[in-house]
PDB file of C-alpha atoms and ligand atoms in Angstrom:
ATOM      1  CA  MET A 686     -49.182 -22.938 -62.460  1.00  0.00           C
ATOM      2  CA  LEU A 687     -51.327 -25.976 -63.342  1.00  0.00           C
ATOM      3  CA  GLU A 688     -50.940 -27.879 -66.567  1.00  0.00           C
ATOM      4  CA  ALA A 689     -52.836 -30.993 -67.605  1.00  0.00           C
ATOM      5  CA  THR A 690     -52.219 -33.016 -70.734  1.00  0.00           C
ATOM      6  CA  GLY A 691     -53.976 -35.934 -72.367  1.00  0.00           C
ATOM      7  CA  LEU A 692     -56.624 -36.335 -69.688  1.00  0.00           C
ATOM      8  CA  CYS A 693     -59.125 -39.100 -70.159  1.00  0.00           C
ATOM      9  CA  CYS A 694     -62.016 -39.744 -67.816  1.00  0.00           C
ATOM     10  CA  ILE A 695     -64.371 -42.710 -67.832  1.00  0.00           C
ATOM     11  CA  ARG A 696     -67.203 -42.877 -65.328  1.00  0.00           C
ATOM     12  CA  ASP A 697     -69.728 -45.635 -65.098  1.00  0.00           C
ATOM     13  CA  ASP A 698     -68.559 -47.082 -68.429  1.00  0.00           C
ATOM     14  CA  ARG A 699     -68.991 -43.750 -70.146  1.00  0.00           C
ATOM     15  CA  LEU A 700     -66.223 -41.774 -71.740  1.00  0.00           C
ATOM     16  CA  LEU A 701     -66.651 -38.225 -70.482  1.00  0.00           C
ATOM     17  CA  PHE A 702     -63.576 -36.727 -72.124  1.00  0.00           C
ATOM     18  CA  GLN A 703     -60.298 -37.735 -73.611  1.00  0.00           C
ATOM     19  CA  SER A 704     -57.121 -36.102 -74.932  1.00  0.00           C
ATOM     20  CA  LEU A 705     -57.994 -33.073 -72.883  1.00  0.00           C
ATOM     21  CA  ASP A 706     -55.289 -30.464 -72.391  1.00  0.00           C
ATOM     22  CA  LEU A 707     -55.598 -27.375 -70.251  1.00  0.00           C
ATOM     23  CA  ALA A 708     -53.418 -24.938 -68.402  1.00  0.00           C
ATOM     24  CA  VAL A 709     -53.936 -22.083 -66.018  1.00  0.00           C
ATOM     25  CA  GLY A 710     -51.255 -19.636 -64.986  1.00  0.00           C
ATOM     26  CA  SER A 711     -50.786 -17.015 -62.347  1.00  0.00           C
ATOM     27  CA  GLY A 712     -53.426 -14.280 -62.708  1.00  0.00           C
ATOM     28  CA  GLU A 713     -55.669 -16.439 -64.903  1.00  0.00           C
ATOM     29  CA  LEU A 714     -59.211 -17.685 -64.558  1.00  0.00           C
ATOM     30  CA  LEU A 715     -60.384 -20.728 -66.460  1.00  0.00           C
ATOM     31  CA  GLN A 716     -64.123 -21.313 -66.599  1.00  0.00           C
ATOM     32  CA  ILE A 717     -65.266 -24.830 -67.408  1.00  0.00           C
ATOM     33  CA  GLU A 718     -68.628 -24.982 -69.074  1.00  0.00           C
ATOM     34  CA  GLY A 719     -70.881 -27.643 -70.459  1.00  0.00           C
ATOM     35  CA  PRO A 720     -74.303 -29.182 -70.037  1.00  0.00           C
ATOM     36  CA  ASN A 721     -75.375 -31.270 -67.058  1.00  0.00           C
ATOM     37  CA  GLY A 722     -73.483 -34.526 -66.972  1.00  0.00           C
ATOM     38  CA  ALA A 723     -70.714 -33.382 -69.332  1.00  0.00           C
ATOM     39  CA  GLY A 724     -68.045 -34.162 -66.743  1.00  0.00           C
ATOM     40  CA  LYS A 725     -67.222 -30.769 -65.234  1.00  0.00           C
ATOM     41  CA  THR A 726     -67.220 -31.945 -61.621  1.00  0.00           C
ATOM     42  CA  SER A 727     -65.336 -35.085 -62.602  1.00  0.00           C
ATOM     43  CA  LEU A 728     -62.683 -32.911 -64.248  1.00  0.00           C
ATOM     44  CA  LEU A 729     -62.378 -30.612 -61.234  1.00  0.00           C
ATOM     45  CA  ARG A 730     -61.995 -33.568 -58.889  1.00  0.00           C
ATOM     46  CA  ILE A 731     -59.241 -34.963 -61.078  1.00  0.00           C
ATOM     47  CA  LEU A 732     -57.474 -31.595 -61.154  1.00  0.00           C
ATOM     48  CA  ALA A 733     -57.790 -31.397 -57.369  1.00  0.00           C
ATOM     49  CA  ALA A 734     -56.186 -34.872 -57.049  1.00  0.00           C
ATOM     50  CA  LEU A 735     -59.356 -36.235 -55.461  1.00  0.00           C
ATOM     51  CA  SER A 736     -59.798 -38.822 -58.160  1.00  0.00           C
ATOM     52  CA  GLN A 737     -57.641 -40.350 -60.853  1.00  0.00           C
ATOM     53  CA  PRO A 738     -57.933 -39.909 -64.605  1.00  0.00           C
ATOM     54  CA  GLN A 739     -57.798 -43.012 -66.782  1.00  0.00           C
ATOM     55  CA  GLN A 740     -54.985 -41.318 -68.695  1.00  0.00           C
ATOM     56  CA  GLY A 741     -53.027 -38.136 -68.630  1.00  0.00           C
ATOM     57  CA  ARG A 742     -50.829 -36.180 -66.322  1.00  0.00           C
ATOM     58  CA  ILE A 743     -51.134 -33.047 -64.239  1.00  0.00           C
ATOM     59  CA  LEU A 744     -48.272 -30.795 -63.230  1.00  0.00           C
ATOM     60  CA  PHE A 745     -48.336 -28.109 -60.576  1.00  0.00           C
ATOM     61  CA  ASN A 746     -45.445 -25.688 -61.011  1.00  0.00           C
ATOM     62  CA  GLY A 747     -43.750 -28.331 -63.126  1.00  0.00           C
ATOM     63  CA  GLU A 748     -44.112 -31.209 -60.638  1.00  0.00           C
ATOM     64  CA  ALA A 749     -46.555 -34.097 -60.977  1.00  0.00           C
ATOM     65  CA  ILE A 750     -49.301 -33.515 -58.410  1.00  0.00           C
ATOM     66  CA  ASP A 751     -49.003 -37.110 -57.225  1.00  0.00           C
ATOM     67  CA  SER A 752     -45.313 -36.745 -56.442  1.00  0.00           C
ATOM     68  CA  ASP A 753     -45.953 -34.323 -53.572  1.00  0.00           C
ATOM     69  CA  ARG A 754     -49.622 -34.442 -52.641  1.00  0.00           C
ATOM     70  CA  GLU A 755     -49.131 -32.622 -49.360  1.00  0.00           C
ATOM     71  CA  GLY A 756     -47.253 -29.828 -51.062  1.00  0.00           C
ATOM     72  CA  TYR A 757     -49.979 -29.602 -53.699  1.00  0.00           C
ATOM     73  CA  PHE A 758     -52.799 -29.559 -51.147  1.00  0.00           C
ATOM     74  CA  SER A 759     -51.076 -26.776 -49.224  1.00  0.00           C
ATOM     75  CA  GLN A 760     -51.325 -24.586 -52.329  1.00  0.00           C
ATOM     76  CA  LEU A 761     -54.816 -25.674 -53.328  1.00  0.00           C
ATOM     77  CA  LEU A 762     -58.264 -24.720 -52.166  1.00  0.00           C
ATOM     78  CA  TYR A 763     -61.008 -26.957 -53.534  1.00  0.00           C
ATOM     79  CA  LEU A 764     -64.654 -26.138 -52.908  1.00  0.00           C
ATOM     80  CA  GLY A 765     -67.122 -28.718 -54.150  1.00  0.00           C
ATOM     81  CA  HIS A 766     -70.659 -27.915 -55.214  1.00  0.00           C
ATOM     82  CA  LYS A 767     -72.058 -29.027 -51.873  1.00  0.00           C
ATOM     83  CA  ALA A 768     -71.582 -26.459 -49.162  1.00  0.00           C
ATOM     84  CA  GLY A 769     -69.279 -28.760 -47.203  1.00  0.00           C
ATOM     85  CA  ILE A 770     -69.976 -27.233 -43.838  1.00  0.00           C
ATOM     86  CA  LYS A 771     -70.786 -28.723 -40.465  1.00  0.00           C
ATOM     87  CA  GLN A 772     -74.543 -28.288 -40.042  1.00  0.00           C
ATOM     88  CA  GLU A 773     -74.598 -28.559 -36.271  1.00  0.00           C
ATOM     89  CA  MET A 774     -71.908 -25.919 -35.843  1.00  0.00           C
ATOM     90  CA  THR A 775     -72.444 -22.163 -36.032  1.00  0.00           C
ATOM     91  CA  PRO A 776     -70.878 -20.086 -38.832  1.00  0.00           C
ATOM     92  CA  LEU A 777     -68.234 -18.909 -36.387  1.00  0.00           C
ATOM     93  CA  GLU A 778     -67.399 -22.464 -35.314  1.00  0.00           C
ATOM     94  CA  ASN A 779     -67.202 -23.549 -38.938  1.00  0.00           C
ATOM     95  CA  LEU A 780     -64.646 -20.828 -39.634  1.00  0.00           C
ATOM     96  CA  GLU A 781     -62.673 -21.759 -36.513  1.00  0.00           C
ATOM     97  CA  PHE A 782     -62.662 -25.328 -37.799  1.00  0.00           C
ATOM     98  CA  TYR A 783     -61.325 -24.246 -41.214  1.00  0.00           C
ATOM     99  CA  GLN A 784     -58.617 -22.259 -39.477  1.00  0.00           C
ATOM    100  CA  GLN A 785     -57.558 -25.287 -37.467  1.00  0.00           C
ATOM    101  CA  VAL A 786     -57.472 -27.576 -40.481  1.00  0.00           C
ATOM    102  CA  ALA A 787     -55.624 -25.147 -42.754  1.00  0.00           C
ATOM    103  CA  PRO A 788     -54.191 -22.306 -40.720  1.00  0.00           C
ATOM    104  CA  ALA A 789     -53.628 -19.138 -42.698  1.00  0.00           C
ATOM    105  CA  LYS A 790     -52.551 -15.713 -41.677  1.00  0.00           C
ATOM    106  CA  VAL A 791     -55.490 -13.346 -41.963  1.00  0.00           C
ATOM    107  CA  ASP A 792     -55.592  -9.712 -41.006  1.00  0.00           C
ATOM    108  CA  ALA A 793     -59.259  -9.667 -40.047  1.00  0.00           C
ATOM    109  CA  SER A 794     -60.983 -11.489 -37.188  1.00  0.00           C
ATOM    110  CA  LEU A 795     -63.363 -14.328 -37.944  1.00  0.00           C
ATOM    111  CA  TRP A 796     -66.241 -12.037 -36.939  1.00  0.00           C
ATOM    112  CA  GLN A 797     -65.123  -9.508 -39.536  1.00  0.00           C
ATOM    113  CA  MET A 798     -64.772 -12.333 -42.026  1.00  0.00           C
ATOM    114  CA  LEU A 799     -68.373 -13.360 -41.462  1.00  0.00           C
ATOM    115  CA  ALA A 800     -69.518  -9.765 -41.859  1.00  0.00           C
ATOM    116  CA  LEU A 801     -67.560  -9.619 -45.110  1.00  0.00           C
ATOM    117  CA  VAL A 802     -69.502 -12.555 -46.526  1.00  0.00           C
ATOM    118  CA  GLY A 803     -72.816 -11.089 -45.329  1.00  0.00           C
ATOM    119  CA  LEU A 804     -73.372 -13.197 -42.230  1.00  0.00           C
ATOM    120  CA  ALA A 805     -73.291 -10.516 -39.562  1.00  0.00           C
ATOM    121  CA  GLY A 806     -76.001 -11.334 -37.050  1.00  0.00           C
ATOM    122  CA  TYR A 807     -75.946 -15.045 -37.859  1.00  0.00           C
ATOM    123  CA  GLU A 808     -72.636 -15.906 -36.191  1.00  0.00           C
ATOM    124  CA  ASP A 809     -74.189 -18.018 -33.435  1.00  0.00           C
ATOM    125  CA  MET A 810     -76.974 -19.822 -35.258  1.00  0.00           C
ATOM    126  CA  PRO A 811     -76.467 -23.496 -36.182  1.00  0.00           C
ATOM    127  CA  ALA A 812     -75.552 -23.604 -39.867  1.00  0.00           C
ATOM    128  CA  GLY A 813     -78.274 -26.176 -40.536  1.00  0.00           C
ATOM    129  CA  LYS A 814     -80.893 -23.555 -39.741  1.00  0.00           C
ATOM    130  CA  LEU A 815     -79.577 -21.064 -42.279  1.00  0.00           C
ATOM    131  CA  SER A 816     -80.752 -20.713 -45.863  1.00  0.00           C
ATOM    132  CA  ALA A 817     -78.944 -22.453 -48.729  1.00  0.00           C
ATOM    133  CA  GLY A 818     -77.350 -19.160 -49.769  1.00  0.00           C
ATOM    134  CA  GLN A 819     -76.231 -18.382 -46.232  1.00  0.00           C
ATOM    135  CA  GLN A 820     -74.728 -21.850 -45.885  1.00  0.00           C
ATOM    136  CA  ARG A 821     -72.947 -21.297 -49.163  1.00  0.00           C
ATOM    137  CA  ARG A 822     -71.530 -18.049 -47.796  1.00  0.00           C
ATOM    138  CA  ILE A 823     -70.009 -19.907 -44.831  1.00  0.00           C
ATOM    139  CA  ALA A 824     -68.224 -22.267 -47.195  1.00  0.00           C
ATOM    140  CA  LEU A 825     -67.084 -19.379 -49.371  1.00  0.00           C
ATOM    141  CA  ALA A 826     -65.574 -17.603 -46.366  1.00  0.00           C
ATOM    142  CA  ARG A 827     -62.719 -20.065 -46.797  1.00  0.00           C
ATOM    143  CA  LEU A 828     -61.743 -18.055 -49.849  1.00  0.00           C
ATOM    144  CA  TRP A 829     -61.060 -15.127 -47.540  1.00  0.00           C
ATOM    145  CA  LEU A 830     -59.262 -17.302 -44.986  1.00  0.00           C
ATOM    146  CA  SER A 831     -57.016 -19.288 -47.258  1.00  0.00           C
ATOM    147  CA  SER A 832     -53.631 -18.362 -48.624  1.00  0.00           C
ATOM    148  CA  ALA A 833     -53.750 -21.087 -51.316  1.00  0.00           C
ATOM    149  CA  LYS A 834     -52.604 -19.951 -54.745  1.00  0.00           C
ATOM    150  CA  LEU A 835     -54.846 -22.210 -56.782  1.00  0.00           C
ATOM    151  CA  TRP A 836     -58.596 -22.221 -56.300  1.00  0.00           C
ATOM    152  CA  ILE A 837     -60.674 -24.984 -57.839  1.00  0.00           C
ATOM    153  CA  LEU A 838     -64.339 -24.140 -57.394  1.00  0.00           C
ATOM    154  CA  ASP A 839     -67.413 -26.099 -58.396  1.00  0.00           C
ATOM    155  CA  GLU A 840     -70.383 -23.809 -59.065  1.00  0.00           C
ATOM    156  CA  PRO A 841     -69.326 -21.203 -56.492  1.00  0.00           C
ATOM    157  CA  PHE A 842     -72.263 -18.874 -57.259  1.00  0.00           C
ATOM    158  CA  THR A 843     -74.937 -21.462 -56.525  1.00  0.00           C
ATOM    159  CA  SER A 844     -77.624 -20.100 -54.185  1.00  0.00           C
ATOM    160  CA  LEU A 845     -75.993 -16.689 -53.879  1.00  0.00           C
ATOM    161  CA  ASP A 846     -78.006 -13.528 -54.365  1.00  0.00           C
ATOM    162  CA  LYS A 847     -76.858 -10.727 -56.707  1.00  0.00           C
ATOM    163  CA  GLN A 848     -74.853  -8.998 -54.003  1.00  0.00           C
ATOM    164  CA  GLY A 849     -73.162 -12.242 -53.018  1.00  0.00           C
ATOM    165  CA  VAL A 850     -72.195 -12.935 -56.637  1.00  0.00           C
ATOM    166  CA  ALA A 851     -70.798  -9.422 -57.070  1.00  0.00           C
ATOM    167  CA  GLY A 852     -68.776  -9.633 -53.840  1.00  0.00           C
ATOM    168  CA  LEU A 853     -67.374 -12.991 -54.814  1.00  0.00           C
ATOM    169  CA  GLN A 854     -66.392 -11.796 -58.266  1.00  0.00           C
ATOM    170  CA  GLN A 855     -64.570  -8.851 -56.713  1.00  0.00           C
ATOM    171  CA  HIS A 856     -62.707 -11.252 -54.474  1.00  0.00           C
ATOM    172  CA  PHE A 857     -61.803 -13.386 -57.489  1.00  0.00           C
ATOM    173  CA  ALA A 858     -60.329 -10.321 -59.195  1.00  0.00           C
ATOM    174  CA  ALA A 859     -58.247  -9.502 -56.097  1.00  0.00           C
ATOM    175  CA  HIS A 860     -56.961 -13.079 -55.885  1.00  0.00           C
ATOM    176  CA  LEU A 861     -55.910 -13.022 -59.530  1.00  0.00           C
ATOM    177  CA  GLN A 862     -54.266  -9.638 -59.140  1.00  0.00           C
ATOM    178  CA  GLN A 863     -52.191 -11.083 -56.322  1.00  0.00           C
ATOM    179  CA  GLY A 864     -50.914 -13.818 -58.620  1.00  0.00           C
ATOM    180  CA  GLY A 865     -53.442 -16.513 -57.809  1.00  0.00           C
ATOM    181  CA  ALA A 866     -55.236 -18.726 -60.311  1.00  0.00           C
ATOM    182  CA  ILE A 867     -58.809 -19.992 -60.487  1.00  0.00           C
ATOM    183  CA  ILE A 868     -60.406 -22.938 -62.236  1.00  0.00           C
ATOM    184  CA  MET A 869     -64.142 -23.015 -61.830  1.00  0.00           C
ATOM    185  CA  THR A 870     -67.364 -24.350 -63.223  1.00  0.00           C
ATOM    186  CA  SER A 871     -70.330 -22.108 -63.620  1.00  0.00           C
ATOM    187  CA  HIS A 872     -73.480 -22.093 -65.649  1.00  0.00           C
ATOM    188  CA  GLN A 873     -73.520 -18.349 -65.133  1.00  0.00           C
ATOM    189  CA  GLU A 874     -72.019 -15.715 -67.366  1.00  0.00           C
ATOM    190  CA  LEU A 875     -69.195 -13.977 -65.528  1.00  0.00           C
ATOM    191  CA  HIS A 876     -69.170 -10.193 -65.362  1.00  0.00           C
ATOM    192  CA  MET A 877     -65.580  -9.431 -64.548  1.00  0.00           C
ATOM    193  CA  PRO A 878     -64.466  -6.737 -66.982  1.00  0.00           C
ATOM    194  CA  THR A 879     -60.956  -6.440 -65.557  1.00  0.00           C
ATOM    195  CA  VAL A 880     -60.258 -10.161 -65.647  1.00  0.00           C
ATOM    196  CA  PRO A 881     -59.400 -12.143 -68.757  1.00  0.00           C
ATOM    197  CA  VAL A 882     -61.582 -15.230 -68.565  1.00  0.00           C
ATOM    198  CA  ARG A 883     -60.717 -18.264 -70.640  1.00  0.00           C
ATOM    199  CA  ARG A 884     -63.355 -20.860 -71.244  1.00  0.00           C
ATOM    200  CA  LEU A 885     -63.214 -24.580 -71.743  1.00  0.00           C
ATOM    201  CA  MET A 886     -66.335 -26.200 -73.105  1.00  0.00           C
ATOM    202  CA  LEU A 887     -66.947 -29.853 -72.362  1.00  0.00           C
ATOM    203  CA  GLY A 888     -69.086 -31.572 -74.929  1.00  0.00           C
ATOM    204  CA  SER A 889     -72.586 -32.831 -74.544  1.00  0.00           C
ATOM    205  CA  SER A 890     -72.403 -36.190 -76.183  1.00  0.00           C
ATOM    206  CA  VAL A 891     -71.225 -39.101 -74.163  1.00  0.00           C
ATOM    207  CA  GLU A 892     -70.759 -42.531 -75.520  1.00  0.00           C
ATOM    208  CA  ASP A 893     -70.535 -45.960 -74.108  1.00  0.00           C
ATOM    209  CA  VAL A 894     -66.908 -46.803 -73.598  1.00  0.00           C
ATOM    210  CA  ALA A 895     -67.468 -50.181 -75.117  1.00  0.00           C
ATOM    211  CA  GLY A 896     -67.952 -48.381 -78.414  1.00  0.00           C
ATOM    212  CA  ALA A 897     -64.888 -46.201 -78.113  1.00  0.00           C
ATOM    213  CA  GLY A 898     -61.587 -46.843 -79.782  1.00  0.00           C
ATOM    214  CA  THR A 899     -62.819 -49.585 -82.044  1.00  0.00           C
ATOM    215  CA  GLY A 900     -61.770 -47.665 -85.110  1.00  0.00           C
ATOM    216  CA  SER A 901     -65.262 -47.837 -86.503  1.00  0.00           C
ATOM    217  CA  GLU A 902     -66.260 -44.473 -85.144  1.00  0.00           C
ATOM    218  CA  PRO A 903     -64.441 -41.262 -84.427  1.00  0.00           C
ATOM    219  CA  ALA A 904     -63.332 -40.737 -80.870  1.00  0.00           C
ATOM    220  CA  PRO A 905     -66.384 -39.601 -79.000  1.00  0.00           C
ATOM    221  CA  GLN A 906     -67.201 -36.117 -78.001  1.00  0.00           C
ATOM    222  CA  GLN A 907     -65.711 -32.967 -77.043  1.00  0.00           C
ATOM    223  CA  VAL A 908     -62.762 -30.983 -76.257  1.00  0.00           C
ATOM    224  CA  LEU A 909     -63.446 -27.616 -77.530  1.00  0.00           C
ATOM    225  CA  VAL A 910     -60.531 -26.025 -75.965  1.00  0.00           C
ATOM    226  CA  SER A 911     -60.054 -22.997 -73.876  1.00  0.00           C
ATOM    227  CA  GLY A 912     -58.667 -20.061 -75.557  1.00  0.00           C
ATOM    228  CA  GLY A 913     -60.829 -17.150 -76.434  1.00  0.00           C
ATOM    229  CA  VAL A 914     -60.405 -14.337 -74.027  1.00  0.00           C
ATOM    230  CA  GLN A 915     -63.826 -12.881 -73.470  1.00  0.00           C
TER     231      GLN A 915
HETATM  232  N1  ATP B 743     -68.096 -41.673 -59.021  1.00  0.00           N
HETATM  233  C1  ATP B 743     -68.869 -41.862 -60.079  1.00  0.00           C
HETATM  234  N2  ATP B 743     -69.287 -43.102 -60.407  1.00  0.00           N
HETATM  235  C2  ATP B 743     -70.073 -43.316 -61.488  1.00  0.00           C
HETATM  236  N3  ATP B 743     -70.489 -42.331 -62.311  1.00  0.00           N
HETATM  237  C3  ATP B 743     -70.119 -41.089 -62.023  1.00  0.00           C
HETATM  238  C4  ATP B 743     -69.295 -40.779 -60.903  1.00  0.00           C
HETATM  239  N4  ATP B 743     -69.081 -39.449 -60.903  1.00  0.00           N
HETATM  240  C5  ATP B 743     -69.748 -38.948 -61.949  1.00  0.00           C
HETATM  241  N5  ATP B 743     -70.371 -39.941 -62.628  1.00  0.00           N
HETATM  242  C6  ATP B 743     -71.170 -39.771 -63.835  1.00  0.00           C
HETATM  243  O1  ATP B 743     -70.396 -39.015 -64.746  1.00  0.00           O
HETATM  244  C7  ATP B 743     -71.214 -38.105 -65.468  1.00  0.00           C
HETATM  245  C8  ATP B 743     -70.654 -36.704 -65.317  1.00  0.00           C
HETATM  246  O2  ATP B 743     -70.858 -36.258 -63.989  1.00  0.00           O
HETATM  247  P1  ATP B 743     -70.315 -34.857 -63.503  1.00  0.00           P
HETATM  248  O3  ATP B 743     -70.849 -34.650 -62.120  1.00  0.00           O
HETATM  249  O4  ATP B 743     -68.847 -34.807 -63.692  1.00  0.00           O
HETATM  250  O5  ATP B 743     -71.014 -33.860 -64.547  1.00  0.00           O
HETATM  251  P2  ATP B 743     -71.194 -32.299 -64.527  1.00  0.00           P
HETATM  252  O6  ATP B 743     -70.793 -31.781 -65.881  1.00  0.00           O
HETATM  253  O7  ATP B 743     -70.471 -31.699 -63.360  1.00  0.00           O
HETATM  254  O8  ATP B 743     -72.749 -32.148 -64.334  1.00  0.00           O
HETATM  255  P3  ATP B 743     -73.678 -31.015 -63.668  1.00  0.00           P
HETATM  256  O9  ATP B 743     -73.622 -29.794 -64.549  1.00  0.00           O
HETATM  257  O10 ATP B 743     -75.018 -31.634 -63.676  1.00  0.00           O
HETATM  258  O11 ATP B 743     -73.164 -30.781 -62.269  1.00  0.00           O
HETATM  259  C9  ATP B 743     -72.629 -38.270 -64.917  1.00  0.00           C
HETATM  260  O12 ATP B 743     -73.352 -39.062 -65.814  1.00  0.00           O
HETATM  261  C10 ATP B 743     -72.427 -38.975 -63.592  1.00  0.00           C
HETATM  262  O13 ATP B 743     -73.507 -39.828 -63.292  1.00  0.00           O
END
């Protein structure tokens, strides 16, 4: 579904990764791991076409993502690590807003959707007054509303309680079973026995770009590649 080759990312004069290849197919989950600052969010944003790599190319179903951005975005759901919700609006209004921006056919009502993500009873409270985990649940409701095939998720379990994590993992499994694909970062170990999880580890060492490619030192850091099925 998504295939990236030769990705290089420099941020703030630092080489975060280079020569990075990855691919995720229908029914697959790719977990991107690495210490703080390794470049996980930067990689996700590049894969979601929200920022540009210094080098490399990314294909979605064989087409460069830049060649048909609208087509790509219609198949993509990106959730950043911030909740990305409207604080002054209620959970229900937030979901109505999502539906307007990216209409998708859903069998359940928005009220049922909120109950599904554990927000029954909070439908009418301004989101800004809810806890971090409850706000996160509003954002995650998009995963139940969207018909996008590819999910790119930055730390989706942040602030969720045990039940929230378990419910989300179940929903991941259903999405994969229906032919979807997921690329996500998480510092958490996944407990999804029915799902083959591949892992990509970004390295910890970063190096000043000024020192890279001079021939005097090996290319800096990383790229332990995905592969092992847990
Ligand atoms: N737009 C930007 N401009 C300058 N530097 C940036 C930018 N985005 C990220 N960086 C830097 O790139 C490095 C990697 O950031 P990134 O957020 O990708 O790491 P991460 O692996 O997701 O970290 P964490 O686990 O802490 O969320 C950091 O040092 C950060 O300061």
